[in-house]
mmCIF file of C-alpha atoms in Angstrom:
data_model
loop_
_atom_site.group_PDB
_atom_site.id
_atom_site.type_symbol
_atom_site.label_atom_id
_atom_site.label_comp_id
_atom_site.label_asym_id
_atom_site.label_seq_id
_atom_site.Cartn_x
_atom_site.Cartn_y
_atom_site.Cartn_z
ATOM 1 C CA UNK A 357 -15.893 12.393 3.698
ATOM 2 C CA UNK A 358 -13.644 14.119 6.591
ATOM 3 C CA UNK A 359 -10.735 12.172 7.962
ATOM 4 C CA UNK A 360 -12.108 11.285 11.121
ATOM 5 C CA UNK A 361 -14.471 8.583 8.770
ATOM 6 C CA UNK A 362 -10.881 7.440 7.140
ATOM 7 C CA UNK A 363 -10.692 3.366 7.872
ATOM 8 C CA UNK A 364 -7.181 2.134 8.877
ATOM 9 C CA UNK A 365 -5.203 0.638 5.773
ATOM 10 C CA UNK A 366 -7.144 3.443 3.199
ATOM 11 C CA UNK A 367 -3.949 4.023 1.936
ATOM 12 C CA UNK A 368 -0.965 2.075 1.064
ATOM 13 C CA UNK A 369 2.491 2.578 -0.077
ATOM 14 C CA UNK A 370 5.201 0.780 -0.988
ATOM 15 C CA UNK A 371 9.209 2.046 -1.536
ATOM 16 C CA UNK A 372 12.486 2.467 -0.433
ATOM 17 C CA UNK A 373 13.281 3.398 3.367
ATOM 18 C CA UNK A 374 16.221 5.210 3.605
ATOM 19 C CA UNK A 375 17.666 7.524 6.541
ATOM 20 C CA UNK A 376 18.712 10.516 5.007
ATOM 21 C CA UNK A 377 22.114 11.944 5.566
ATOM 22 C CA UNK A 378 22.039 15.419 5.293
ATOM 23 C CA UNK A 379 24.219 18.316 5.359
ATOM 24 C CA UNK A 380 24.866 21.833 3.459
ATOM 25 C CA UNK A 381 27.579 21.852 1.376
ATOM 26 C CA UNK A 382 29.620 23.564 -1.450
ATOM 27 C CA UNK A 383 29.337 23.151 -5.194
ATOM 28 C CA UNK A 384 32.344 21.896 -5.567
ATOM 29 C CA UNK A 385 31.291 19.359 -3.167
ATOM 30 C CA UNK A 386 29.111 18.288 -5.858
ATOM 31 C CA UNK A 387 31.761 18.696 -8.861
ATOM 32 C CA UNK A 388 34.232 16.091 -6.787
ATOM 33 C CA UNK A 389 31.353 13.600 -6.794
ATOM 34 C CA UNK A 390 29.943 14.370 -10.383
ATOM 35 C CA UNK A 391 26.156 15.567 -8.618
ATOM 36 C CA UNK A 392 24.168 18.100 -9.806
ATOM 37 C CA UNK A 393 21.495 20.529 -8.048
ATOM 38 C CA UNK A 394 18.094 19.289 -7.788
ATOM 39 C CA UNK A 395 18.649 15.878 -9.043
ATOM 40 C CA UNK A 396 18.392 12.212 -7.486
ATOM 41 C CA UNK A 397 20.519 9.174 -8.657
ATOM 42 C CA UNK A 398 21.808 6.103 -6.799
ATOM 43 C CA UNK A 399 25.048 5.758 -5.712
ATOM 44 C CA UNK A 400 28.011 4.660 -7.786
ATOM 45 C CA UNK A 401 29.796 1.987 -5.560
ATOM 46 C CA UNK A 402 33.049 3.251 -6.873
ATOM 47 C CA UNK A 403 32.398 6.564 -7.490
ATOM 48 C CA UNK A 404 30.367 7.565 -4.218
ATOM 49 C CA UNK A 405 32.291 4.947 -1.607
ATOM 50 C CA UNK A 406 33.911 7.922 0.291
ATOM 51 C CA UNK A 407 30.930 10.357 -0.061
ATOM 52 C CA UNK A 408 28.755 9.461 3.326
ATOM 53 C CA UNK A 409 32.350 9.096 5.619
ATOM 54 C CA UNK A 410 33.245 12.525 3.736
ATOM 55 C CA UNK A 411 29.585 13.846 4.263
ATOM 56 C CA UNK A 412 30.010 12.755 8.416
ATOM 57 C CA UNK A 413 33.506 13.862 9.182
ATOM 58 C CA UNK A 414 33.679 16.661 7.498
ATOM 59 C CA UNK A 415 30.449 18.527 7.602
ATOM 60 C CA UNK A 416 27.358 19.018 10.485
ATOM 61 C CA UNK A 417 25.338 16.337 9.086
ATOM 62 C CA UNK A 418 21.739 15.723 10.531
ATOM 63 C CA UNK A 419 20.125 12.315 10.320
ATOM 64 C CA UNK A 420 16.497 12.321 9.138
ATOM 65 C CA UNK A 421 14.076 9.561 8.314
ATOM 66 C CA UNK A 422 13.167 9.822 4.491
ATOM 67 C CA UNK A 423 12.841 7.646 1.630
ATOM 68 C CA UNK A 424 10.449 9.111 -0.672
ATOM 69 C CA UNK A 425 7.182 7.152 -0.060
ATOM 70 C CA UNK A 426 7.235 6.717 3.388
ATOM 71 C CA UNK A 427 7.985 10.818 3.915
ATOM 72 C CA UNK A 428 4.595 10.867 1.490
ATOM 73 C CA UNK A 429 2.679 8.777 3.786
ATOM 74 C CA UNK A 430 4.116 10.878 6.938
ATOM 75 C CA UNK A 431 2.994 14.173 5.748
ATOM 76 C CA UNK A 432 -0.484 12.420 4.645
ATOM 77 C CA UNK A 433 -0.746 11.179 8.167
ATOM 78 C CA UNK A 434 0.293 14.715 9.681
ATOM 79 C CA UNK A 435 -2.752 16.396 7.760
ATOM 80 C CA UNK A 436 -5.209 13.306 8.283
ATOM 81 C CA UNK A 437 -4.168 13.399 12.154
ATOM 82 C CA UNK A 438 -5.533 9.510 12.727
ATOM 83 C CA UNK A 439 -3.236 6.809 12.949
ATOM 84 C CA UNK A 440 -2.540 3.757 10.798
ATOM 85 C CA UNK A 441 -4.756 5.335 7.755
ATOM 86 C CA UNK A 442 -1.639 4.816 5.638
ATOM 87 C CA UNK A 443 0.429 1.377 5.582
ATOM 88 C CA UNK A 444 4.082 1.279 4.328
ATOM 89 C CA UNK A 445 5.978 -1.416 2.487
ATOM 90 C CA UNK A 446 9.618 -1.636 2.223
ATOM 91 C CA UNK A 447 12.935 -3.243 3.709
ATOM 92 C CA UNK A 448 15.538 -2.604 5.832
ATOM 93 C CA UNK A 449 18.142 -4.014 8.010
ATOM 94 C CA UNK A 450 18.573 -5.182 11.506
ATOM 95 C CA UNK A 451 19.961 -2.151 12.538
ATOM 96 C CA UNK A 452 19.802 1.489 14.328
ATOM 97 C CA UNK A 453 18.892 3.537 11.361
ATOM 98 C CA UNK A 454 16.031 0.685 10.888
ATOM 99 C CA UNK A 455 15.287 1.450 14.684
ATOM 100 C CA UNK A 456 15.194 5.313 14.039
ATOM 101 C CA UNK A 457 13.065 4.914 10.925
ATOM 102 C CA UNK A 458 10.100 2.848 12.208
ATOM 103 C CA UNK A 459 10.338 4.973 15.323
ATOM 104 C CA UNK A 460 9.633 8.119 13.073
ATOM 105 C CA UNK A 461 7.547 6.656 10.722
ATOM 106 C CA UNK A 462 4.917 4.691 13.192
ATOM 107 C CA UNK A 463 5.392 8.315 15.760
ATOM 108 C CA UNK A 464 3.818 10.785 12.773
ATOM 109 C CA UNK A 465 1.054 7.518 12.406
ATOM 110 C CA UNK A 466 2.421 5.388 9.708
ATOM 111 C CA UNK A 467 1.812 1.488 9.936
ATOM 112 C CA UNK A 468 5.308 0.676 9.074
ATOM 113 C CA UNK A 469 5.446 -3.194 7.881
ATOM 114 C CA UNK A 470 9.103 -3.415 6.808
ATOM 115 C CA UNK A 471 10.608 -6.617 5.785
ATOM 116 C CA UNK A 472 14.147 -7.278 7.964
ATOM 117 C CA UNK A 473 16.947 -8.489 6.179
ATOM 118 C CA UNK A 474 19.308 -9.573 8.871
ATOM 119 C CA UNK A 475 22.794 -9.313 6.532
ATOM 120 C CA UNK A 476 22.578 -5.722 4.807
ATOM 121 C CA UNK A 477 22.135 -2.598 6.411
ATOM 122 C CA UNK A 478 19.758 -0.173 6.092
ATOM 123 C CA UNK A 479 19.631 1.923 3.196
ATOM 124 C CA UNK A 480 20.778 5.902 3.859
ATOM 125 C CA UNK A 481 20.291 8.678 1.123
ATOM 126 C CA UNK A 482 23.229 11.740 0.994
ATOM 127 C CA UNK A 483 21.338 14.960 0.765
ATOM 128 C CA UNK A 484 23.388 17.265 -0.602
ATOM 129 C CA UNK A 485 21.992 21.133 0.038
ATOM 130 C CA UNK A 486 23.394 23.767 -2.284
ATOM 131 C CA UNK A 487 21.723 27.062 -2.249
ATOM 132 C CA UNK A 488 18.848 25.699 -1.027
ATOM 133 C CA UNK A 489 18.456 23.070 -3.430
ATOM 134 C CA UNK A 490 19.035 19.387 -2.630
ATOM 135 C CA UNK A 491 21.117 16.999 -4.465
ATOM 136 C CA UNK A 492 20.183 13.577 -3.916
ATOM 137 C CA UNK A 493 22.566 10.107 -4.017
ATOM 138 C CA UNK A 494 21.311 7.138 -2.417
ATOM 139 C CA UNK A 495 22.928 3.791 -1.477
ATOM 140 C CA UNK A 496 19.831 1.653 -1.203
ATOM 141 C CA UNK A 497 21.397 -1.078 0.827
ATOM 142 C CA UNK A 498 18.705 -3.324 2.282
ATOM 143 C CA UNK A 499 16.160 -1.451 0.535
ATOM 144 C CA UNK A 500 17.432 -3.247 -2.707
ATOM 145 C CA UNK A 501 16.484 -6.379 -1.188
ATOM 146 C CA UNK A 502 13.010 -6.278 -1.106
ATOM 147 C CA UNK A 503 10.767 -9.772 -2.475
ATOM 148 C CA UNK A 504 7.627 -10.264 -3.127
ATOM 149 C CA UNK A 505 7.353 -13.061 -0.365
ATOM 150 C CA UNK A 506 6.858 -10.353 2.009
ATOM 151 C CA UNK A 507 3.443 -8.646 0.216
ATOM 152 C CA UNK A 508 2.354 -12.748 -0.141
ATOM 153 C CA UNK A 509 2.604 -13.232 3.633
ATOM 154 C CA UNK A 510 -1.098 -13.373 4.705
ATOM 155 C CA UNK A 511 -1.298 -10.470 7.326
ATOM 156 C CA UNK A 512 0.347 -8.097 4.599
ATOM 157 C CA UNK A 513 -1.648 -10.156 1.336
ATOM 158 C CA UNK A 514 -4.541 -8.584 3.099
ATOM 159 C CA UNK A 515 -3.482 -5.396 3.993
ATOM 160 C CA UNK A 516 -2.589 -4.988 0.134
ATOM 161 C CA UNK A 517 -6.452 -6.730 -0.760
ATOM 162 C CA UNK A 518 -8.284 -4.152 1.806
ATOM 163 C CA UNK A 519 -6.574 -1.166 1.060
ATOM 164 C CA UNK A 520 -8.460 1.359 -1.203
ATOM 165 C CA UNK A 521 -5.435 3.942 -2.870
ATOM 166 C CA UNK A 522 -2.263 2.576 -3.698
ATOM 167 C CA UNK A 523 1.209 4.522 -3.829
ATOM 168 C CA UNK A 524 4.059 3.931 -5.493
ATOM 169 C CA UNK A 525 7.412 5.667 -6.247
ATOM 170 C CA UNK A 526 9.578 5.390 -9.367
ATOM 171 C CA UNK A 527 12.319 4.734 -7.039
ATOM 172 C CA UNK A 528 10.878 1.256 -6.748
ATOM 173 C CA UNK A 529 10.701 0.055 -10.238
ATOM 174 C CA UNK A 530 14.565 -0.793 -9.708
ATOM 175 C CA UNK A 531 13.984 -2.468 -6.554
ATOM 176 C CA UNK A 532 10.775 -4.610 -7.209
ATOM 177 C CA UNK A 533 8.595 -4.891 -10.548
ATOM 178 C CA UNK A 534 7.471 -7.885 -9.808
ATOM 179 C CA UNK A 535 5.425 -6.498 -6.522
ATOM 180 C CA UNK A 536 4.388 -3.166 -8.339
ATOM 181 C CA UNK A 537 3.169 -5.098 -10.650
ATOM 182 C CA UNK A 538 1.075 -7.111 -8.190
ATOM 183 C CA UNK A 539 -0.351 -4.309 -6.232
ATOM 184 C CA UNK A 540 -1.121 -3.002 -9.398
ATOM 185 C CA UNK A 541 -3.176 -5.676 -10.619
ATOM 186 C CA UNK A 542 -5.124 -6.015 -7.075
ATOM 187 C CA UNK A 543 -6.122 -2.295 -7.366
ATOM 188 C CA UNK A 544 -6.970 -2.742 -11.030
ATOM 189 C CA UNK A 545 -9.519 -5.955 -10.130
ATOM 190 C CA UNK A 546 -11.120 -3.931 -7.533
ATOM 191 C CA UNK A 547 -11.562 -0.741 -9.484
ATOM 192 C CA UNK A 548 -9.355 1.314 -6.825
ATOM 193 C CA UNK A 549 -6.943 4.406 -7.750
ATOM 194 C CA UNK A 550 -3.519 2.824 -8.035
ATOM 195 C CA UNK A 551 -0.798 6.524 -7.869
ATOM 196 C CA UNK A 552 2.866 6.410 -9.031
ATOM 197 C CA UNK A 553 5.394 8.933 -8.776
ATOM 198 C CA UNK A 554 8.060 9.523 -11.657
ATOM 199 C CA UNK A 555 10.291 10.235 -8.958
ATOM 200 C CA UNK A 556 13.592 10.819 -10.566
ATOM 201 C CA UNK A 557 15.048 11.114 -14.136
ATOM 202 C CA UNK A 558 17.193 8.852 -14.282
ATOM 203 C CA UNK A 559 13.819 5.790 -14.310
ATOM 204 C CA UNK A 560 12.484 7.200 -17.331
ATOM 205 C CA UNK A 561 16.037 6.605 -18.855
ATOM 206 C CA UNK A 562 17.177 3.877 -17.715
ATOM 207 C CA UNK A 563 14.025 2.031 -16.156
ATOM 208 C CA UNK A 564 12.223 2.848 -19.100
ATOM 209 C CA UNK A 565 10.797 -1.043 -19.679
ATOM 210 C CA UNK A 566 9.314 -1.892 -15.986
ATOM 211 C CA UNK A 567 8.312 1.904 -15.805
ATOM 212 C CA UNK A 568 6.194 1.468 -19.354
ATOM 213 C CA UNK A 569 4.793 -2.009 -18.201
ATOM 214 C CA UNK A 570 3.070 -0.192 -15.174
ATOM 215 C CA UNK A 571 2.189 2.929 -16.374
ATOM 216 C CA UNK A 572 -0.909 1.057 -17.794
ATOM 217 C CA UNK A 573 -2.100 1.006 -14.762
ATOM 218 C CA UNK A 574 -1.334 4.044 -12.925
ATOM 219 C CA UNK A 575 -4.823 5.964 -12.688
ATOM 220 C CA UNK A 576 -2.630 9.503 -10.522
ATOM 221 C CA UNK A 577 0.613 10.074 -11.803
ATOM 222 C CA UNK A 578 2.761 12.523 -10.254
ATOM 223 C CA UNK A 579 6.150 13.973 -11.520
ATOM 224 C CA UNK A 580 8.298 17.392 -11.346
ATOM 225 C CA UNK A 581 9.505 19.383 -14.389
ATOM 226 C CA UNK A 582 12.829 17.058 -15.216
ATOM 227 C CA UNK A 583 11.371 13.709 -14.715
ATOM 228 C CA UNK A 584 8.814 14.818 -17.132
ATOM 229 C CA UNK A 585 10.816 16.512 -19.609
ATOM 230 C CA UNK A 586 12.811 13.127 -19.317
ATOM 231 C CA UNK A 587 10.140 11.201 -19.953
ATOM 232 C CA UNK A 588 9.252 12.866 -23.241
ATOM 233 C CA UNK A 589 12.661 12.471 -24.869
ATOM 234 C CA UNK A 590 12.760 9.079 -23.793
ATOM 235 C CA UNK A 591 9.284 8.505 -25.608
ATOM 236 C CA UNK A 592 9.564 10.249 -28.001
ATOM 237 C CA UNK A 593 6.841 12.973 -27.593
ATOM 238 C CA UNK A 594 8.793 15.570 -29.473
ATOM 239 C CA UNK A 595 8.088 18.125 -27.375
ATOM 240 C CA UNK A 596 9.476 20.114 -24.368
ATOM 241 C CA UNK A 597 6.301 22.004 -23.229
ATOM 242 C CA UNK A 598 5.183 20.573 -20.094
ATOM 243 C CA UNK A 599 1.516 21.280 -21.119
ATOM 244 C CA UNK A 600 1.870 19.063 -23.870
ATOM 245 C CA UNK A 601 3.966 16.535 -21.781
ATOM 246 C CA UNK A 602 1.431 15.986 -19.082
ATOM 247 C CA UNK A 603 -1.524 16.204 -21.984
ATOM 248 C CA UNK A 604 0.647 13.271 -23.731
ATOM 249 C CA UNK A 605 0.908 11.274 -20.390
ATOM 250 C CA UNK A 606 -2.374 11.442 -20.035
ATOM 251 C CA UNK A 607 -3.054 10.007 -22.888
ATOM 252 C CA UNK A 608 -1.113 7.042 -22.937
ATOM 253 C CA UNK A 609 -2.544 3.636 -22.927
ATOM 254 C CA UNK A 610 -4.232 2.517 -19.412
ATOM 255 C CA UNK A 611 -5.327 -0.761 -18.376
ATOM 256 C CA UNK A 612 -8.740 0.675 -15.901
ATOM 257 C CA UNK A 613 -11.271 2.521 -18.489
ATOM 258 C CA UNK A 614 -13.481 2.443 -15.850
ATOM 259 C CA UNK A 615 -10.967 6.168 -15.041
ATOM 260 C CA UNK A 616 -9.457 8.505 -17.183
ATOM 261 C CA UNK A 617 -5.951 9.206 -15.986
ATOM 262 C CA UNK A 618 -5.224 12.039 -13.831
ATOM 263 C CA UNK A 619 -1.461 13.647 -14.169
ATOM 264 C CA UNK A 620 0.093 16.368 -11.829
ATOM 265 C CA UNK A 621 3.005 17.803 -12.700
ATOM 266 C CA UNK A 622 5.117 20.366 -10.261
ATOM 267 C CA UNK A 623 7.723 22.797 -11.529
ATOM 268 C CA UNK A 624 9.553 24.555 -8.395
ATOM 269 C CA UNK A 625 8.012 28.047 -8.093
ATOM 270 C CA UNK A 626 6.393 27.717 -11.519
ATOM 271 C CA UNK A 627 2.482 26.720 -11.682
ATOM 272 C CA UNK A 628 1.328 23.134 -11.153
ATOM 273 C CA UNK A 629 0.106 21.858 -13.973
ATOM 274 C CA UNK A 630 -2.979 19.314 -13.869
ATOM 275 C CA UNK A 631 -4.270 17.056 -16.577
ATOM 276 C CA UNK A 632 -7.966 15.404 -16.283
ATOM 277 C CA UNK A 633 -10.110 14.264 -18.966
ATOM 278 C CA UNK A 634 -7.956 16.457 -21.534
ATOM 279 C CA UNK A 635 -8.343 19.507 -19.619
ATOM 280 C CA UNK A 636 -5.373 21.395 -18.597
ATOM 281 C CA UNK A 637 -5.356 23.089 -14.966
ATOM 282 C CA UNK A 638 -2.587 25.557 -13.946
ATOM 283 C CA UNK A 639 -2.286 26.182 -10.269
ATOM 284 C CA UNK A 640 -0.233 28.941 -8.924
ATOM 285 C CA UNK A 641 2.765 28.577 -6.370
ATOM 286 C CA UNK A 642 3.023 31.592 -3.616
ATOM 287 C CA UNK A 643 6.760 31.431 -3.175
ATOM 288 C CA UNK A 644 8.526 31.128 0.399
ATOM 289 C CA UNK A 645 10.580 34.517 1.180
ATOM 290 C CA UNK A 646 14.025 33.515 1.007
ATOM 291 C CA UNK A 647 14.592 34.128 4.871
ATOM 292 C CA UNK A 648 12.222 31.333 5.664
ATOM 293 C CA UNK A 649 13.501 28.885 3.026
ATOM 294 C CA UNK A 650 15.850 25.940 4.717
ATOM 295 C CA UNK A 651 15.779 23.622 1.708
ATOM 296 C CA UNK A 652 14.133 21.975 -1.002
ATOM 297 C CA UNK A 653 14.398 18.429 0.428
ATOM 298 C CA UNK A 654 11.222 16.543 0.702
ATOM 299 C CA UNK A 655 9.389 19.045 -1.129
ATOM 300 C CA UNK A 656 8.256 16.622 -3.809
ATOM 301 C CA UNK A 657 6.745 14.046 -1.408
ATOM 302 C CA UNK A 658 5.394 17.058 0.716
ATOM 303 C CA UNK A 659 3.078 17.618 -2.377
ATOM 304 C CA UNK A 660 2.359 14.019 -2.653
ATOM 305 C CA UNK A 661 1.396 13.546 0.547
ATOM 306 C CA UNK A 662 -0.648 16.737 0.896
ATOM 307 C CA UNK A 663 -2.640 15.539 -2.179
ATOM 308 C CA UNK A 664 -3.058 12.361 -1.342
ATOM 309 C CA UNK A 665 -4.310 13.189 2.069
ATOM 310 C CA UNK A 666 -7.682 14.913 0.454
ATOM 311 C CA UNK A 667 -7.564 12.740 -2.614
ATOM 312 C CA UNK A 668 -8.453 9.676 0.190
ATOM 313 C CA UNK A 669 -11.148 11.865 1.081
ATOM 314 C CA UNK A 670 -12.839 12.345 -1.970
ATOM 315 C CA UNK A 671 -12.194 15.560 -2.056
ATOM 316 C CA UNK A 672 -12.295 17.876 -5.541
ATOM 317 C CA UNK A 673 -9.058 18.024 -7.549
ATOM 318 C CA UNK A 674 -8.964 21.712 -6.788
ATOM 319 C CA UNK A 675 -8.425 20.742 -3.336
ATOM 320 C CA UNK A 676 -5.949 17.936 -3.365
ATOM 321 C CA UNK A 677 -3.537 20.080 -5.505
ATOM 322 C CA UNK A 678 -3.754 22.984 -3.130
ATOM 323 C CA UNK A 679 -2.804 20.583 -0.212
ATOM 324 C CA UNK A 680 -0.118 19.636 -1.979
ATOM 325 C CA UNK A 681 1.432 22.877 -2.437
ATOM 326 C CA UNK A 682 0.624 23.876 0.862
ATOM 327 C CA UNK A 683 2.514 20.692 2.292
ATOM 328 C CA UNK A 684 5.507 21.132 0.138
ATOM 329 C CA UNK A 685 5.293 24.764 0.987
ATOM 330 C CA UNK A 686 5.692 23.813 4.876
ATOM 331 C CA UNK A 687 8.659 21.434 4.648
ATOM 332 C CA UNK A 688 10.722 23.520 2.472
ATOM 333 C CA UNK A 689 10.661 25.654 5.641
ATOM 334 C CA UNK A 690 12.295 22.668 7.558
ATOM 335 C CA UNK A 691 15.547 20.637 7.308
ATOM 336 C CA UNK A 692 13.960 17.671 5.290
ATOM 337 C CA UNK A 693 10.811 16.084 5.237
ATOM 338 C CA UNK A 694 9.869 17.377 9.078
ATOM 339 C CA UNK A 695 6.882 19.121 10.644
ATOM 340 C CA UNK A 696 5.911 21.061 13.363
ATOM 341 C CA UNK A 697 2.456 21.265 15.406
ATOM 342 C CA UNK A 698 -0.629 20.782 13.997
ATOM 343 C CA UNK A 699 -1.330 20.833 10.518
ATOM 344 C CA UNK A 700 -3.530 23.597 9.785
ATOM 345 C CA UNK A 701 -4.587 23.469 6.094
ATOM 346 C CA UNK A 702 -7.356 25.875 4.637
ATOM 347 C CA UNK A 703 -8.709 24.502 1.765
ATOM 348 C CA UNK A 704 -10.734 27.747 1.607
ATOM 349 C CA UNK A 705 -7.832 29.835 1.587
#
């Protein structure tokens, strides 16, 4: 199947929009406010309260539309190049960073379908960039807010009923269950590939008990190298070898027999490892010269969206993981999750 045969709705997501604040900063930046490199937490409300006026007076911070499932959905649209084949879920407020967000999102061809919650404001994410490596701390706001009314309004009830892949983030499982679990179910009674992301240590450790009523039903699950590692001393695995890991994750219980799971884990410039039907699949990462590296933001979703984009397509594994690092490979040679021109992947290549 090529894209231009891709129906409206083929894909749908649902997470947390946020409008990323982000700016390049020192490490001891992230010392005052107890961050680390290349992680992703949510904001301490005590802790954090002075980070984003800090982050705006004090440094040349750039606004950019993110939030981790919608920027997967963008780049999937950017490579599929036809509008409305992806559909977003999530809430926001009744503000200007709402009105920058769905501008962005429905521009690169996302149907946006936020719910509006009139007395919080929209959620914003501090990206943090280090070295090239992103620290991430997000104050959720409005994106907290998010019910399960909204995916039971009829227009939207049927968007989620029509729509043949499902994507998730981890992000969500402290927003929502309750509607994962939903979506969930509707892909699982219709035999259609329900995807979640790991998306951030700190779920697998704190999360741990929506994230493990899910997972049965997660047929794609995608992850990086801590998230994973995370994981498998939260579980127990006994084990830090991310072969084993992804084998492991692979293996755990699952609701659709109809599909073995498939697992794809990322590890920076290390290989991608990929887990289907017990077999173990390393993919190499061509790393960007240093010169042409911006940052590291977005990177993750990049590869989601990349894979997804071919996955929809029924495209071979082969391909859908080389999309992926070909995405991610693009964005980390941008401020954030943004794109230039014309996507020109070569599956061939």
């Amino acid at each position: 199947m090529g894209s231009e045969a891709l129906c409206e709705n083929t894909l749908l997501g649902m997470g947390n929009p946020l409008l990323d604040i982000s700016s390049v900063v020192g490490k001891e930046f992230l010392s005052k406010y107890d961050l680390k490199e290349n992680d992703a937490i949510l904001a301490d409300p005590k802790k954090h309260k002075d980070l984003y006026t800090e982050l705006v007076d004090n440094f040349n911070a750039e606004y950019i539309a993110g939030g981790s499932v919608q920027n997967a959905l963008r780049v999937c649209q950017w490579l599929i190049n036809k509008p409305k084949v992806t559909t977003f879920f999530g809430a926001v407020g009744r503000d200007k960073f709402a009105d920058i967000l769905y501008d962005k999102a429905t521009s690169d061809g996302v149907n946006a379908r936020y719910q509006y919650h009139e007395n919080e404001t929209t959620g914003t994410c501090a990206v943090l960039i280090v070295d090239h490596h992103r620290s991430l701390c997000a104050s959720l706001g409005a994106a907290n807010c998010f019910t399960i009314d909204h995916i039971k309004e009829s227009a939207n009830k049927k968007l989620i009923d029509t729509a043949k892949f499902y994507y998730i983030s981890g992000f969500f499982l402290t927003v929502s269950p309750p509607s994962i679990i939903e979506v969930a179910k509707t892909a699982l009674s219709h035999n259609r590939p329900f995807t979640l992301n790991l998306s951030a240590a700190f779920i697998s450790q704190l999360y741990k008990e929506p994230l493990m009523q899910v997972l049965p039903y997660v047929d794609v699950l995608f992850g990086n190298e801590q998230e994973a590692e995370m994981f498998s001393q939260e579980q127990n695995f006994g084990t830090k070898d991310m072969k084993e890991i992804a084998l492991k994750l692979s293996q755990l219980p699952k609701q659709n027999e109809k599909r073995t799971r498939i697992v794809v884990l990322t590890q920076g410039v290390d290989p991608v490892i990929l887990v289907k039907d017990g077999v173990i699949t390393e993919f190499q990462i061509q790393e960007v010269p240093p010169d042409q590296l911006i940052d590291t933001n977005g990177a993750g979703d990049a590869f989601a969206g990349g894979f997804l984009s071919q996955y929809i397509q029924g495209k071979e594994l082969e391909t859908c993981v080389k999309c992926g690092i070909w995405a991610a490979r693009q964005i980390v040679q941008n401020s954030g999750c943004t794109f230039q021109g014309k996507a020109e992947f070569d599956a061939s290549a």
